[in-house]
Coordinates of N, CA, C and O in Angstrom, one line a residue:
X1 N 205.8 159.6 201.6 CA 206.2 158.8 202.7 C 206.3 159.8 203.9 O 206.8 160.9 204.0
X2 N 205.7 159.0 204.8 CA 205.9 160.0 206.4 C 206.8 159.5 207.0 O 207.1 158.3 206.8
X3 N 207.5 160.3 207.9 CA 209.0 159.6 208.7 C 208.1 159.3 209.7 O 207.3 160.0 210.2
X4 N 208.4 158.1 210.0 CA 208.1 157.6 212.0 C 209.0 158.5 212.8 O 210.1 159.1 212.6
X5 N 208.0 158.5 214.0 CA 208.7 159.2 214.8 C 209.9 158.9 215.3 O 210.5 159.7 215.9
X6 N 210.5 157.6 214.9 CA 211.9 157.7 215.4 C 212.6 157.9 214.6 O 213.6 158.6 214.9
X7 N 212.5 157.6 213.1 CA 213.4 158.7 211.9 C 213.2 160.4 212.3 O 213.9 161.5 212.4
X8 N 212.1 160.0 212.5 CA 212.3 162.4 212.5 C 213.2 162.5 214.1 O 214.3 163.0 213.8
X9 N 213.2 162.4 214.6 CA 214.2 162.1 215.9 C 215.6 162.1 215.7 O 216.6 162.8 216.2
X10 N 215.5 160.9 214.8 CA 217.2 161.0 214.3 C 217.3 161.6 213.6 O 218.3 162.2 213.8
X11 N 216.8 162.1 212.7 CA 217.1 163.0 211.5 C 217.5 164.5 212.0 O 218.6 165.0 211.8
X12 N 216.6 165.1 212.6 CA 216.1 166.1 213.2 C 217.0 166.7 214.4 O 217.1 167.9 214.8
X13 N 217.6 165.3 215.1 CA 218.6 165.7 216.1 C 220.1 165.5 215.8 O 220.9 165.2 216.7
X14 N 220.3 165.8 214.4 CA 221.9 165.5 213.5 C 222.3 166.8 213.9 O 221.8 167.9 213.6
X15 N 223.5 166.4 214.7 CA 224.6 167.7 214.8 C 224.4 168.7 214.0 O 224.3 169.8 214.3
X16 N 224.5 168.3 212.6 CA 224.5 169.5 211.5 C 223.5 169.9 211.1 O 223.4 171.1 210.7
X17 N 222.8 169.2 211.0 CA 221.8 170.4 211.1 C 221.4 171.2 212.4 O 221.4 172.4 212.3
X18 N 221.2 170.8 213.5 CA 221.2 171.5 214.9 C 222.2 172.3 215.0 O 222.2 173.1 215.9
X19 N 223.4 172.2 214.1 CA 224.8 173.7 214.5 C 223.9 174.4 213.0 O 223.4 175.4 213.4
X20 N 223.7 174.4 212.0 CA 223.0 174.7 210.9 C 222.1 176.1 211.3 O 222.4 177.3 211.0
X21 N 221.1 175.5 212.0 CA 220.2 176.6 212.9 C 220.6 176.9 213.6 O 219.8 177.5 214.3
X22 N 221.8 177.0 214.1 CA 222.2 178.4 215.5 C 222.6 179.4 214.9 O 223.0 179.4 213.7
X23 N 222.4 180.4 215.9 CA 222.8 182.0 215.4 C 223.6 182.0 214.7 O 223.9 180.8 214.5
X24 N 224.3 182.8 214.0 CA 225.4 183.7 212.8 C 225.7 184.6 214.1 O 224.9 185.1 214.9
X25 N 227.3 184.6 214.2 CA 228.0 185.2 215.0 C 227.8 187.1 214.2 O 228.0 187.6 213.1
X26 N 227.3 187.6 215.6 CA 227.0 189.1 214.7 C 228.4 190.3 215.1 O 228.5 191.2 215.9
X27 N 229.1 189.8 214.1 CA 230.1 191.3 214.9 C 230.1 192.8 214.5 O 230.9 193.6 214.1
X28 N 228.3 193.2 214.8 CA 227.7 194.0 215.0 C 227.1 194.4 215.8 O 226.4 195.4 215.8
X29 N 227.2 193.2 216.9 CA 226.0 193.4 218.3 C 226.4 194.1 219.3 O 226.0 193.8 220.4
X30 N 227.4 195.2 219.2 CA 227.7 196.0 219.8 C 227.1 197.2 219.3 O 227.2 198.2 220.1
X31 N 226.6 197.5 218.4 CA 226.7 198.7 217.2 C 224.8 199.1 216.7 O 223.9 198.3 216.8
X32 N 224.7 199.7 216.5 CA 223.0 200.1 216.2 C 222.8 199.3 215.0 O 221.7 199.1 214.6
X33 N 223.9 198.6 214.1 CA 223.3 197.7 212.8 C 223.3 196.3 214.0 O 223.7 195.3 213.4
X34 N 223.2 196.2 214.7 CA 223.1 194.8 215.8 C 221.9 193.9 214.9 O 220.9 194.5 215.0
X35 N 221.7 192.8 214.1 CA 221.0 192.2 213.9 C 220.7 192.2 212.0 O 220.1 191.4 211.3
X36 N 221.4 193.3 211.6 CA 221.2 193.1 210.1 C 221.8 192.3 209.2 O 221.5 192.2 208.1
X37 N 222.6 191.7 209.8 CA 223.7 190.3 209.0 C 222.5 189.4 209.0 O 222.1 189.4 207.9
X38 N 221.5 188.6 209.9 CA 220.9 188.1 209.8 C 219.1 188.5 209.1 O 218.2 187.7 209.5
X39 N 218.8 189.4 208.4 CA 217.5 189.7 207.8 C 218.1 189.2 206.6 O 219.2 188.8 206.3
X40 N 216.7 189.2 206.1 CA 216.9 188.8 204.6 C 217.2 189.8 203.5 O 216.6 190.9 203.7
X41 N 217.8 189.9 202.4 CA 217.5 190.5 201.5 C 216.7 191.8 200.9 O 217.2 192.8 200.4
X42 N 215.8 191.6 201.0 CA 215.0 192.2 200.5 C 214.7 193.4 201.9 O 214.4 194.6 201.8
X43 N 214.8 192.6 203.2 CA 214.4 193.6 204.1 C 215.8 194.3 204.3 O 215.6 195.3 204.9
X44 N 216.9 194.2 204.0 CA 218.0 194.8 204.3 C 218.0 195.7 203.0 O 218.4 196.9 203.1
X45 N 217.5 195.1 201.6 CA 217.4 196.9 200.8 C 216.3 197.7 201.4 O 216.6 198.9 201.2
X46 N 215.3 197.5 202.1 CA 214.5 198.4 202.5 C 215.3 199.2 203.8 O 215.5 200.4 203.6
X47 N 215.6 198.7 204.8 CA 217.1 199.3 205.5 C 218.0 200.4 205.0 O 218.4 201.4 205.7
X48 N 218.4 200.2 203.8 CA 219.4 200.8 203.1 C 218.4 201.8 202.2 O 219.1 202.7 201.7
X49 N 217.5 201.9 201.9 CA 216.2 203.0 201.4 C 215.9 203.5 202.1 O 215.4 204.4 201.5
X50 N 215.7 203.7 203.5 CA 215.6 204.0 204.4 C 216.5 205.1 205.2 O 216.3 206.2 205.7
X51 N 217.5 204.3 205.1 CA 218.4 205.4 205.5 C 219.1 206.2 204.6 O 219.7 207.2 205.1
X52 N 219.1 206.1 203.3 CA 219.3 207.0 202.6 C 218.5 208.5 202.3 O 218.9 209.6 202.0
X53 N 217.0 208.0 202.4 CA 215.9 208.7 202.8 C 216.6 209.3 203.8 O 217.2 210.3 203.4
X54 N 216.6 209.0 205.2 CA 216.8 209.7 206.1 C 218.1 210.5 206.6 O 218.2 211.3 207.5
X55 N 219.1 210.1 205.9 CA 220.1 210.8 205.0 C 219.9 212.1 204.4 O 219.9 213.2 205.0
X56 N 219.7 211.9 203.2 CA 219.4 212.7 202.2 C 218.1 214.1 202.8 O 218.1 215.3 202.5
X57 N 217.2 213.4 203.6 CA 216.3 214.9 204.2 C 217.0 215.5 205.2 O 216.8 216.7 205.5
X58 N 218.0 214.4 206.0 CA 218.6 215.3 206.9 C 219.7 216.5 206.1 O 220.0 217.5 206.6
X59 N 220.2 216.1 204.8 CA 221.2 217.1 204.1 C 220.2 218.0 203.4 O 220.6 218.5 202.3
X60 N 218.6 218.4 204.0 CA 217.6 219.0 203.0 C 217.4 218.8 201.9 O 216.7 219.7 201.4
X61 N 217.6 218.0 201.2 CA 217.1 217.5 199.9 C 215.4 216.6 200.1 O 214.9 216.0 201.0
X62 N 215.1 216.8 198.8 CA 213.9 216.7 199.0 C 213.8 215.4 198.7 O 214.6 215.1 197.8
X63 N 213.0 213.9 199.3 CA 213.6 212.8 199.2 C 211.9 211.9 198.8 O 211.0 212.2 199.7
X64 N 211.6 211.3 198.0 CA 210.1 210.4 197.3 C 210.4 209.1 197.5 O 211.6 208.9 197.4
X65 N 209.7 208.1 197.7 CA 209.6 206.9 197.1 C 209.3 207.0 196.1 O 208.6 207.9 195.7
X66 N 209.8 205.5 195.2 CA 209.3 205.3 193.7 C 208.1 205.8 193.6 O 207.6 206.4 194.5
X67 N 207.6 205.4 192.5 CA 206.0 205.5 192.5 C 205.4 203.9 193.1 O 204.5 203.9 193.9
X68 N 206.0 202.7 192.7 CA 205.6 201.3 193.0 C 207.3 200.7 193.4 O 208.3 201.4 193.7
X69 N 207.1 199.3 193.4 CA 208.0 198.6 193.6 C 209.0 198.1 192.6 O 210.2 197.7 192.8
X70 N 207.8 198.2 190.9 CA 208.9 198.0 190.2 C 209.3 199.0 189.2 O 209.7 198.6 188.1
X71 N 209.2 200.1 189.5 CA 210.1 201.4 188.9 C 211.1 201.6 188.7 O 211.3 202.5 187.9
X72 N 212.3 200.8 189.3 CA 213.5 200.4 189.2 C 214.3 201.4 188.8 O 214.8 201.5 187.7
X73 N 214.3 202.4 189.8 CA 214.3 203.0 191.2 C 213.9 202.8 192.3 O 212.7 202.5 192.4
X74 N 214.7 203.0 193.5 CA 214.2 203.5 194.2 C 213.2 204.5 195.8 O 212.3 204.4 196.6
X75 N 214.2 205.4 195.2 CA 213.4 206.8 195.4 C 214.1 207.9 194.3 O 215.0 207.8 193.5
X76 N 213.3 209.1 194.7 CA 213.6 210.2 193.6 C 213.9 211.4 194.8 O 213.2 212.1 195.6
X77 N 215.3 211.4 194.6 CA 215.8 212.6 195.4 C 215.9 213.9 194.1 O 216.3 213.8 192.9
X78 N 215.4 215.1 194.7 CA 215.6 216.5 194.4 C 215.3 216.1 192.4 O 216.0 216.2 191.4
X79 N 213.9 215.7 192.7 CA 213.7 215.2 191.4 C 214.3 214.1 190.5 O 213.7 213.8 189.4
X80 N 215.5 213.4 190.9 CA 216.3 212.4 190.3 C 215.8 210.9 191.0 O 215.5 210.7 192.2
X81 N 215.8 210.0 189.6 CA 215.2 208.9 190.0 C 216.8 208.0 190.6 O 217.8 208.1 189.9
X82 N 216.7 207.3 191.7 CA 218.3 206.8 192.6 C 217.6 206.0 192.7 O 216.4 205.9 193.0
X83 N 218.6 204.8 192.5 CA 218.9 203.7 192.7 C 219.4 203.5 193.7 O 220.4 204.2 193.7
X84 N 219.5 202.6 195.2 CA 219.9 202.8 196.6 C 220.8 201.3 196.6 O 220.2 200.2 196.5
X85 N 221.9 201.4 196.7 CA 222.7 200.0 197.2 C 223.8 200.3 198.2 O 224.9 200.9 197.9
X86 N 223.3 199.7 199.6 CA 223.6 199.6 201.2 C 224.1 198.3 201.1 O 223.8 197.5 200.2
X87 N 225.4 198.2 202.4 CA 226.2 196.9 202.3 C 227.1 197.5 203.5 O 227.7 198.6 203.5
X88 N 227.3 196.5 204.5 CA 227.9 196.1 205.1 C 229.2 195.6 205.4 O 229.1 194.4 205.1
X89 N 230.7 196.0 205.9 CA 231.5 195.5 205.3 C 231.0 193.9 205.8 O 230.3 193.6 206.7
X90 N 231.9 193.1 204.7 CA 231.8 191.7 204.7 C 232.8 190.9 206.2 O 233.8 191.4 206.7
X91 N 232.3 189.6 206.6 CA 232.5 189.5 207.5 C 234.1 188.0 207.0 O 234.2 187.4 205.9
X92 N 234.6 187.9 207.9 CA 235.8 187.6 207.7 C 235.6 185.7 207.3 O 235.7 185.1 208.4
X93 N 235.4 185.2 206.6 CA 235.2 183.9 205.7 C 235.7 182.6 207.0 O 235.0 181.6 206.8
X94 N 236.4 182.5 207.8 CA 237.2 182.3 208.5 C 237.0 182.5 210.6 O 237.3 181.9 211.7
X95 N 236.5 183.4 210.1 CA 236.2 183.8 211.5 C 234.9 185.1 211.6 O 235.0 186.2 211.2
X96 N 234.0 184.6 212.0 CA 232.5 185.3 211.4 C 232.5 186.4 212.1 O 232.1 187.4 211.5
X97 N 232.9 186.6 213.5 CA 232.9 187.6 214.2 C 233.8 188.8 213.8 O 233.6 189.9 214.3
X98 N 234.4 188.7 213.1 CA 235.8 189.7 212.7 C 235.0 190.1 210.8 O 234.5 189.4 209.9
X99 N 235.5 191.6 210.8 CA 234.6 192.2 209.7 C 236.1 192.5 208.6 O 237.2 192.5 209.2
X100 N 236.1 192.6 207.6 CA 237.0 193.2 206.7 C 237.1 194.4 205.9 O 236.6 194.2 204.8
X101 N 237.4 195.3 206.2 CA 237.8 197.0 206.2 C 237.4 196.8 204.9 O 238.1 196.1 204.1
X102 N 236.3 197.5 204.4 CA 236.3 198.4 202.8 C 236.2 197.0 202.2 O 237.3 196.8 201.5
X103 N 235.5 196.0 202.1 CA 234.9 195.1 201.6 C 233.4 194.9 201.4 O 232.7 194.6 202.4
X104 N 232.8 195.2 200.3 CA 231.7 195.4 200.3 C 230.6 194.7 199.2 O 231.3 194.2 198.4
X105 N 229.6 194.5 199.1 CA 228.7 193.6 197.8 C 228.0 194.9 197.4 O 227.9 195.8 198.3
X106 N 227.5 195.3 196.4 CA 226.7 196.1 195.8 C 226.0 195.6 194.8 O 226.6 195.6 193.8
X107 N 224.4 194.9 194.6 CA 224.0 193.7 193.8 C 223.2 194.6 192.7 O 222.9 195.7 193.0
X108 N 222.8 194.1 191.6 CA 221.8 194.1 190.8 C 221.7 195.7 190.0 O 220.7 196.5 189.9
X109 N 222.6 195.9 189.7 CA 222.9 197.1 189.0 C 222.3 196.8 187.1 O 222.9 196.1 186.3
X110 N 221.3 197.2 186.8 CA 221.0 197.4 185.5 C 221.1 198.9 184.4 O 220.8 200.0 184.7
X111 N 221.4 198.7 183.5 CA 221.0 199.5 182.3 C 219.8 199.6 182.2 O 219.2 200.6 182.2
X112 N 219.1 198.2 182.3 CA 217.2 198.7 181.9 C 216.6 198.9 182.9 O 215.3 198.8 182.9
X113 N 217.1 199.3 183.9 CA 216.1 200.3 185.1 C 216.5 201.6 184.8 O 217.5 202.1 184.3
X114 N 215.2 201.8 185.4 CA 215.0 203.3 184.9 C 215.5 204.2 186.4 O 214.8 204.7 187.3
X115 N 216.8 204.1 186.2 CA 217.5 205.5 187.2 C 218.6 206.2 186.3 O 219.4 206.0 185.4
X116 N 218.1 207.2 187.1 CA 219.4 208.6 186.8 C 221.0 208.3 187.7 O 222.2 208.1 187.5
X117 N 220.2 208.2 188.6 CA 221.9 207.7 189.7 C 221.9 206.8 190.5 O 220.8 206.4 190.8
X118 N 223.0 206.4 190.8 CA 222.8 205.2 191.9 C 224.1 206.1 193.0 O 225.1 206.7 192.9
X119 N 223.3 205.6 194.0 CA 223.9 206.0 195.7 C 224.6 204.6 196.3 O 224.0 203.5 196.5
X120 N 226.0 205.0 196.7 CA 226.0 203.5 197.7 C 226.5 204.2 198.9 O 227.1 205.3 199.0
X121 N 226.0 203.1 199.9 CA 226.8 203.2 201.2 C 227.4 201.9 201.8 O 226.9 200.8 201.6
X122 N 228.5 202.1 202.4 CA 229.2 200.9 202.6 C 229.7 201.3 203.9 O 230.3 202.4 203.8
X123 N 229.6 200.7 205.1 CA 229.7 200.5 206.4 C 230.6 200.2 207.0 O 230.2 199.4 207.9
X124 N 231.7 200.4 207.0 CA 232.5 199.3 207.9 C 232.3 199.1 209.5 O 231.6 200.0 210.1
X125 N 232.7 198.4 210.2 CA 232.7 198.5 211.7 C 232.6 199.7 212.9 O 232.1 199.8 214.1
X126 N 233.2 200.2 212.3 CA 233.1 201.7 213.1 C 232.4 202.5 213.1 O 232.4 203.5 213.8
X127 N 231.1 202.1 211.7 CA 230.2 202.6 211.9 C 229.9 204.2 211.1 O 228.7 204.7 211.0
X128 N 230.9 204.7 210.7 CA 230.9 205.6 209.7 C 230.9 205.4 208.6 O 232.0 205.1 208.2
X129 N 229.8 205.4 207.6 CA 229.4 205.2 206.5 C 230.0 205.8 205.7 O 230.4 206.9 206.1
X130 N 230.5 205.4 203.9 CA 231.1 206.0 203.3 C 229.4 206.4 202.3 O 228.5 205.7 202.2
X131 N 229.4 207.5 201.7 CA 228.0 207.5 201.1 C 228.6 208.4 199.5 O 228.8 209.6 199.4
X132 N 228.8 207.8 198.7 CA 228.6 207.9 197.5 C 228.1 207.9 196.3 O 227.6 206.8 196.1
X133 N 228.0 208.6 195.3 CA 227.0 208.6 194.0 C 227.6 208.7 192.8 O 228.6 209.4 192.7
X134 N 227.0 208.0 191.6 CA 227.3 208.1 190.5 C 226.3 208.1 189.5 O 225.2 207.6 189.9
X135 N 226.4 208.8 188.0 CA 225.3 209.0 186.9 C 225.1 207.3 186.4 O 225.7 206.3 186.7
X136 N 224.2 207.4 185.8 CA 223.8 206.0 185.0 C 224.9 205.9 183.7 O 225.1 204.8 183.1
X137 N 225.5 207.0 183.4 CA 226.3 207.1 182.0 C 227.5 206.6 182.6 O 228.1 205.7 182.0
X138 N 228.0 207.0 183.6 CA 229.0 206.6 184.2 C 229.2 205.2 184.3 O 230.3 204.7 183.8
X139 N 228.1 204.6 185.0 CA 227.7 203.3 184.9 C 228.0 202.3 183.6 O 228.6 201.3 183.6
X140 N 227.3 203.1 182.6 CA 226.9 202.5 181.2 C 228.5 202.6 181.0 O 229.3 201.6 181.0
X141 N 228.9 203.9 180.8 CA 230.9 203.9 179.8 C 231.3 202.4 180.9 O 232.0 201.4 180.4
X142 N 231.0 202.3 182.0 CA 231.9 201.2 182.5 C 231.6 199.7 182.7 O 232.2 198.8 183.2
X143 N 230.8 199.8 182.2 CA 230.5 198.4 181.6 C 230.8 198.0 180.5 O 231.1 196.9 180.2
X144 N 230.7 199.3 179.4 CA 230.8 199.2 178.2 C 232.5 198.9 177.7 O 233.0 198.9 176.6
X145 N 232.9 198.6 178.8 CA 234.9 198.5 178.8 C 234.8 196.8 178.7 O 234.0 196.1 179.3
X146 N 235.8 196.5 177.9 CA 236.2 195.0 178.0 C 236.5 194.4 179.1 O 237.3 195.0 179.8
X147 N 236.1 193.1 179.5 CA 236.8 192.4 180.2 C 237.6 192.7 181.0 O 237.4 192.7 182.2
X148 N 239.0 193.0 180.2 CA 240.0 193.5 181.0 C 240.3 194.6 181.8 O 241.1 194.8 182.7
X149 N 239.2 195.5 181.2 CA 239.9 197.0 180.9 C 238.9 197.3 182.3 O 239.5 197.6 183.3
X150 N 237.8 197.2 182.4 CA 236.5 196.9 183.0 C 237.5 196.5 184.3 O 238.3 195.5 184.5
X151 N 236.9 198.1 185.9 CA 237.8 197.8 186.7 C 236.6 197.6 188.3 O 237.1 197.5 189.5
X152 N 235.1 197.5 188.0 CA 234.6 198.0 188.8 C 233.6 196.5 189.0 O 233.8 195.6 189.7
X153 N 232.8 196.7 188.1 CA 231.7 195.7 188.0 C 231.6 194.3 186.8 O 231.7 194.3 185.5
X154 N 231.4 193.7 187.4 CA 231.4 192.1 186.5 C 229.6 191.7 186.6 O 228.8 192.1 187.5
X155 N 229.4 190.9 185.5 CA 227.9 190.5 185.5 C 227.8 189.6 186.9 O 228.7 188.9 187.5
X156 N 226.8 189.9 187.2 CA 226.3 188.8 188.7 C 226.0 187.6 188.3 O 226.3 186.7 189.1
X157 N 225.2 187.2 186.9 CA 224.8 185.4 186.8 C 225.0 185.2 185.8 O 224.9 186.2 185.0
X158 N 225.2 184.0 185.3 CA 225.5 183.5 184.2 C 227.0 183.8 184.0 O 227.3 183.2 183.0
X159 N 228.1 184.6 184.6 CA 229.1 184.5 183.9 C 229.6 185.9 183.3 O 229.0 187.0 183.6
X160 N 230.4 186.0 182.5 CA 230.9 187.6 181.9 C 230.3 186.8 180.9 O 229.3 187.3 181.1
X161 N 230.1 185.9 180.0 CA 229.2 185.6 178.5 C 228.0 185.2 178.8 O 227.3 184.6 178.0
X162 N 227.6 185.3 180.0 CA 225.7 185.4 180.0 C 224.8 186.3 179.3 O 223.7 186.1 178.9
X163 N 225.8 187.6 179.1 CA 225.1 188.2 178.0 C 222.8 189.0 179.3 O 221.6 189.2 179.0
X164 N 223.8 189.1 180.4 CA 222.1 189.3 181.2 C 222.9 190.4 181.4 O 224.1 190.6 181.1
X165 N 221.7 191.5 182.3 CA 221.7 192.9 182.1 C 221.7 193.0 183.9 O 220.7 193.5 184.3
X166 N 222.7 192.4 184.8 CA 222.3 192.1 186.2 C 223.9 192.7 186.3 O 224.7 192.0 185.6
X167 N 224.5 193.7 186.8 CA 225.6 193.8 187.5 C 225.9 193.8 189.3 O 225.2 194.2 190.2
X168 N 226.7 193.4 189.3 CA 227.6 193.6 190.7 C 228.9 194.1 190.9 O 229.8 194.1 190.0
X169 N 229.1 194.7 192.1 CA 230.3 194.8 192.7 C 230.9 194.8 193.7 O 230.7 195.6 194.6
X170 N 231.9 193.8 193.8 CA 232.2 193.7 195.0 C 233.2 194.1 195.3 O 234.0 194.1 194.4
X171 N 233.7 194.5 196.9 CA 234.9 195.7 196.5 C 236.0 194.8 197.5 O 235.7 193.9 198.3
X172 N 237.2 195.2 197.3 CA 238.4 195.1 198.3 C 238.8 196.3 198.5 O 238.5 197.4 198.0
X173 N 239.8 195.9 199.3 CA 239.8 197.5 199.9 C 241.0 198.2 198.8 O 241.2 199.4 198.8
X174 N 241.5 197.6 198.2 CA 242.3 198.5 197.0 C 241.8 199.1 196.4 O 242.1 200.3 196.2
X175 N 240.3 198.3 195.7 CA 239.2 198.6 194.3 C 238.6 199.4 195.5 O 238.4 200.6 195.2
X176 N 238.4 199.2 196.0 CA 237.8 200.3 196.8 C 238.1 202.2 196.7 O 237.5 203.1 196.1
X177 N 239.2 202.0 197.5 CA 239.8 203.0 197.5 C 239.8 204.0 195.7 O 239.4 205.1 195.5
X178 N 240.2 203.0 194.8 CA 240.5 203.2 193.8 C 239.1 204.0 193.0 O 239.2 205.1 192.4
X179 N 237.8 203.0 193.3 CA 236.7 203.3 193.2 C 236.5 205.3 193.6 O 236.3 206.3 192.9
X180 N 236.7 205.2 195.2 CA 236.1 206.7 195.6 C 237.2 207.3 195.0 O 236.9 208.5 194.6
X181 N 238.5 206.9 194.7 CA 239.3 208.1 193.5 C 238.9 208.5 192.0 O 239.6 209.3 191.4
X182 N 237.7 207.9 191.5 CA 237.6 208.1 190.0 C 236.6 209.4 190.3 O 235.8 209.7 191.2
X183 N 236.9 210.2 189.0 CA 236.3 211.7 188.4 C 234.8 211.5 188.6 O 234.2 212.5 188.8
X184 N 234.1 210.2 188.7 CA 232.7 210.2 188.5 C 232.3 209.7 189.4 O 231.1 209.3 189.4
X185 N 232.9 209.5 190.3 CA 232.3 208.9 191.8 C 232.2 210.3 192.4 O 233.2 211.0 192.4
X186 N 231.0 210.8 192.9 CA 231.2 211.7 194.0 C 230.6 211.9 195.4 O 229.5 211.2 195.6
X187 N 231.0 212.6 196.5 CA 230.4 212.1 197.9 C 229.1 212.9 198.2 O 228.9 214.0 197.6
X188 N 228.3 212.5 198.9 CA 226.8 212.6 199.0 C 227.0 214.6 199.0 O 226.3 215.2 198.2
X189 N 227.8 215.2 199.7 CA 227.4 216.5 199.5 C 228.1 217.3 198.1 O 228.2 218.5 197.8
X190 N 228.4 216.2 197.4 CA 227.9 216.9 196.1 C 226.5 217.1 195.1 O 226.4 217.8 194.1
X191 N 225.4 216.0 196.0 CA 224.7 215.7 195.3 C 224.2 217.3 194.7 O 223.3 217.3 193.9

């Protein structure tokens, strides 16, 4: 069925959807990330590969892309295959313009990709990045913790009994904090 032109008219000129499509309040458009809250996905990990790249050669390390896309890795810094997860602090649920200190998403953390370490950076407002790294074993012992015990990452879909190999983490600024205090987190000039 085709809408007449006066259904698409009314449809088409509904408040909600016309507030739907207006901008996302950026309370970064002051800031050189001006415009990354609104990319998609996939172009905001390329962003965050990116700058870890340009990171990591600026600390002289020698810095590769994967071989392909689905190497899962990456890039391979100073011979190590890295896993790259960039994030933004999160913006205030309530008020879109206003950002929340050391709140952060870190998506799609696997066992069955093939990395040695995973690198995060997390952004807050000010623009000074926190940039940290951890082994895959590290990763592994902490998943490998119960439920309870288990203080970092929870499965991303299906649930903690999905029994899928997809982690996340999302931080507040306690777990946060708590996070860059553990023995096996360390900061990029350790690498």
């Amino acid at each position: 069925m085709k809408l007449t032109l006066t259904q698409s008219k009314e449809i088409l000129e509904n408040k909600k959807l016309i507030d739907f499509l207006k901008p996302e309040i950026d309370p970064w458009d002051s800031t050189p990330l001006k415009g990354y809250v609104t990319i998609n996905n996939k172009v905001k990990g390329k962003y965050g590969e990116l700058f870890i790249e340009t990171l990591m050669n600026s600390l002289g390390h020698n810095v590769n892309q994967a071989t392909n896309t689905t190497s899962g890795h990456d890039r391979v810094i100073n011979n190590t295959r890295t896993e790259v997860k960039f994030g933004l602090a999160h913006r205030n649920s309530k008020d879109k313009s206003v950002t929340l200190t050391d709140v952060f998403s870190f998506n799609h953390f696997s066992v069955n990709k093939d990395w040695e370490r995973a690198i995060l950076v997390g952004i807050n407002i000010d623009c000074t990045p926190y940039v940290v790294w951890f082994d895959k074993s590290d990763f592994v012992n902490e998943i490998s913790k119960s439920y309870s015990e288990r203080k970092y990452f929870k499965r991303q879909q299906s649930g903690e009994n999905g029994g899928n190999d997809d982690w996340m983490f999302v931080t507040r600024p306690n777990s946060w904090k708590a996070f860059l205090n553990e023995p096996w987190v360390k900061s990029s000039n350790q690498w």
